[in-house]
Amino acid sequence: MVGLVTGGASGLGRATVERLIQMGASAVILNLPSSDGAALAASLGARCAFAPADVTSEEEVQSAVSLATEKFGKLDLAVNCAGIAVAVKTYNFNKKIAHSLTDFQRVINTEEDPCKLTRFEEDVSLRAGSSSHSAPCGDPDNVLYFVLWTITQNMQQMGNS
């Protein structure tokens, strides 16, 4: 099994990458170039690769998907852990201003990444003839269910092969 993990250099993404490697899978860490992704991938060995990318860039996400298929021959799973937050009040009553629309849009652009990545994952799986399970975008419960279901199914298949 090969998984691509957005936000894979830290937090939940890093834990997901480490677990995939621990279970015998291969993983591609998709994270910002300024992250610790390269060092983490090197420390995890040959079954891990780093794809420096910003999830808000379709071109960079496509390059990460291409890296996964070129290095490991396929892409079975995409786990979306990339995310950012803006630590500001929606409206500051003391300064009488709302937080900037630019900051809000940056958060939304980063968080909508599951739909973008799912489209690339489906394209790769159709070309590679592999099976891919995607959740409807916009429903966090379905996304989480399908991610966990896919991990469970692939881990079971790995144990049987």
GROMACS .gro file of C-alpha atoms in nm, residues 2-161:
model
  160
    2VAL     CA    1   0.115   0.353  -0.078
    3GLY     CA    2  -0.031   0.652   0.102
    4LEU     CA    3   0.007   1.022   0.036
    5VAL     CA    4  -0.039   1.234   0.350
    6THR     CA    5  -0.094   1.608   0.329
    7GLY     CA    6   0.044   1.790   0.631
    8GLY     CA    7   0.254   1.478   0.686
    9ALA     CA    8   0.554   1.650   0.846
   10SER     CA    9   0.389   1.725   1.181
   11GLY     CA   10   0.101   1.647   1.413
   12LEU     CA   11  -0.168   1.406   1.299
   13GLY     CA   12  -0.014   1.388   0.952
   14ARG     CA   13   0.323   1.282   1.092
   15ALA     CA   14   0.161   1.021   1.315
   16THR     CA   15  -0.023   0.885   1.010
   17VAL     CA   16   0.298   0.864   0.806
   18GLU     CA   17   0.484   0.692   1.090
   19ARG     CA   18   0.200   0.441   1.135
   20LEU     CA   19   0.187   0.362   0.763
   21ILE     CA   20   0.562   0.294   0.760
   22GLN     CA   21   0.537   0.091   1.081
   23MET     CA   22   0.266  -0.126   0.923
   24GLY     CA   23   0.482  -0.197   0.616
   25ALA     CA   24   0.329   0.054   0.376
   26SER     CA   25   0.507   0.327   0.182
   27ALA     CA   26   0.427   0.694   0.236
   28VAL     CA   27   0.470   1.026   0.060
   29ILE     CA   28   0.477   1.331   0.285
   30LEU     CA   29   0.316   1.629   0.114
   31ASN     CA   30   0.405   1.942   0.309
   32LEU     CA   31   0.540   2.291   0.262
   33PRO     CA   32   0.904   2.313   0.149
   34SER     CA   33   0.986   2.496   0.474
   35SER     CA   34   0.863   2.202   0.686
   36ASP     CA   35   1.068   1.920   0.837
   37GLY     CA   36   0.930   1.682   0.573
   38ALA     CA   37   1.263   1.607   0.405
   39ALA     CA   38   1.435   1.521   0.733
   40LEU     CA   39   1.141   1.308   0.845
   41ALA     CA   40   1.131   1.117   0.516
   42ALA     CA   41   1.506   1.053   0.535
   43SER     CA   42   1.475   0.926   0.893
   44LEU     CA   43   1.194   0.686   0.798
   45GLY     CA   44   1.392   0.519   0.519
   46ALA     CA   45   1.343   0.408   0.160
   47ARG     CA   46   0.967   0.353   0.192
   48CYS     CA   47   0.910   0.723   0.260
   49ALA     CA   48   0.946   1.021   0.027
   50PHE     CA   49   0.896   1.395   0.067
   51ALA     CA   50   0.699   1.602  -0.183
   52PRO     CA   51   0.747   1.972  -0.106
   53ALA     CA   52   0.416   2.131  -0.198
   54ASP     CA   53   0.145   2.374  -0.100
   55VAL     CA   54  -0.198   2.204  -0.103
   56THR     CA   55  -0.355   2.520  -0.246
   57SER     CA   56  -0.152   2.473  -0.568
   58GLU     CA   57  -0.302   2.220  -0.810
   59GLU     CA   58   0.029   2.195  -0.995
   60GLU     CA   59   0.224   2.115  -0.677
   61VAL     CA   60  -0.035   1.858  -0.564
   62GLN     CA   61  -0.018   1.692  -0.907
   63SER     CA   62   0.363   1.677  -0.875
   64ALA     CA   63   0.326   1.505  -0.537
   65VAL     CA   64   0.087   1.247  -0.683
   66SER     CA   65   0.329   1.192  -0.971
   67LEU     CA   66   0.615   1.141  -0.723
   68ALA     CA   67   0.413   0.873  -0.544
   69THR     CA   68   0.340   0.681  -0.863
   70GLU     CA   69   0.693   0.719  -1.001
   71LYS     CA   70   0.872   0.616  -0.680
   72PHE     CA   71   0.634   0.347  -0.555
   73GLY     CA   72   0.443   0.247  -0.870
   74LYS     CA   73   0.097   0.334  -0.740
   75LEU     CA   74  -0.110   0.543  -0.502
   76ASP     CA   75  -0.370   0.364  -0.290
   77LEU     CA   76  -0.462   0.615  -0.025
   78ALA     CA   77  -0.473   0.989   0.037
   79VAL     CA   78  -0.500   1.117   0.392
   80ASN     CA   79  -0.566   1.488   0.426
   81CYS     CA   80  -0.417   1.639   0.741
   82ALA     CA   81  -0.305   1.975   0.602
   83GLY     CA   82  -0.465   2.272   0.768
   84ILE     CA   83  -0.401   2.617   0.904
   85ALA     CA   84  -0.576   2.848   1.145
   86VAL     CA   85  -0.580   3.222   1.193
   87ALA     CA   86  -0.566   3.328   1.557
   88VAL     CA   87  -0.769   3.647   1.534
   89LYS     CA   88  -1.111   3.755   1.649
   90THR     CA   89  -1.380   3.761   1.382
   91TYR     CA   90  -1.451   4.115   1.489
   92ASN     CA   91  -1.227   4.324   1.717
   93PHE     CA   92  -1.457   4.559   1.909
   94ASN     CA   93  -1.165   4.762   2.050
   95LYS     CA   94  -1.022   4.838   1.707
   96LYS     CA   95  -1.362   4.828   1.535
   97ILE     CA   96  -1.241   4.605   1.252
   98ALA     CA   97  -1.313   4.256   1.126
   99HIS     CA   98  -1.032   4.016   1.049
  100SER     CA   99  -0.915   4.025   0.690
  101LEU     CA  100  -1.095   3.839   0.416
  102THR     CA  101  -0.753   3.741   0.279
  103ASP     CA  102  -0.673   3.545   0.596
  104PHE     CA  103  -1.014   3.379   0.590
  105GLN     CA  104  -0.977   3.283   0.223
  106ARG     CA  105  -0.630   3.135   0.288
  107VAL     CA  106  -0.777   2.906   0.556
  108ILE     CA  107  -1.062   2.799   0.325
  109ASN     CA  108  -0.823   2.733   0.035
  110THR     CA  109  -0.607   2.510   0.255
  111GLU     CA  110  -0.898   2.323   0.412
  112GLU     CA  111  -1.066   2.244   0.079
  113ASP     CA  112  -0.767   2.034  -0.024
  114PRO     CA  113  -0.945   1.695   0.016
  115CYS     CA  114  -1.157   1.764  -0.292
  116LYS     CA  115  -0.853   1.866  -0.497
  117LEU     CA  116  -0.646   1.567  -0.389
  118THR     CA  117  -0.932   1.321  -0.436
  119ARG     CA  118  -0.967   1.430  -0.798
  120PHE     CA  119  -0.597   1.366  -0.864
  121GLU     CA  120  -0.610   1.036  -0.674
  122GLU     CA  121  -0.906   0.917  -0.883
  123ASP     CA  122  -0.725   1.015  -1.203
  124VAL     CA  123  -0.415   0.821  -1.099
  125SER     CA  124  -0.613   0.514  -0.993
  126LEU     CA  125  -0.805   0.509  -1.320
  127ARG     CA  126  -0.482   0.522  -1.520
  128ALA     CA  127  -0.306   0.268  -1.297
  129GLY     CA  128  -0.602   0.030  -1.282
  130SER     CA  129  -0.598   0.026  -0.902
  131SER     CA  130  -0.895   0.069  -0.675
  132SER     CA  131  -0.948   0.391  -0.489
  133HIS     CA  132  -1.211   0.484  -0.233
  134SER     CA  133  -1.313   0.847  -0.214
  135ALA     CA  134  -1.551   1.020   0.020
  136PRO     CA  135  -1.793   1.289  -0.085
  137CYS     CA  136  -1.620   1.623  -0.040
  138GLY     CA  137  -1.762   1.864   0.210
  139ASP     CA  138  -1.881   1.601   0.460
  140PRO     CA  139  -1.613   1.554   0.729
  141ASP     CA  140  -1.788   1.248   0.873
  142ASN     CA  141  -1.781   1.072   0.537
  143VAL     CA  142  -1.420   1.172   0.471
  144LEU     CA  143  -1.309   1.035   0.808
  145TYR     CA  144  -1.512   0.716   0.763
  146PHE     CA  145  -1.368   0.647   0.418
  147VAL     CA  146  -1.011   0.723   0.526
  148LEU     CA  147  -1.039   0.485   0.821
  149TRP     CA  148  -1.221   0.224   0.611
  150THR     CA  149  -0.958   0.241   0.337
  151ILE     CA  150  -0.671   0.214   0.585
  152THR     CA  151  -0.836  -0.087   0.750
  153GLN     CA  152  -0.906  -0.261   0.418
  154ASN     CA  153  -0.556  -0.203   0.283
  155MET     CA  154  -0.390  -0.312   0.606
  156GLN     CA  155  -0.597  -0.633   0.601
  157GLN     CA  156  -0.498  -0.695   0.239
  158MET     CA  157  -0.131  -0.638   0.327
  159GLY     CA  158  -0.161  -0.901   0.600
  160ASN     CA  159  -0.304  -1.149   0.347
  161SER     CA  160  -0.035  -1.100   0.083
   0.00000   0.00000   0.00000
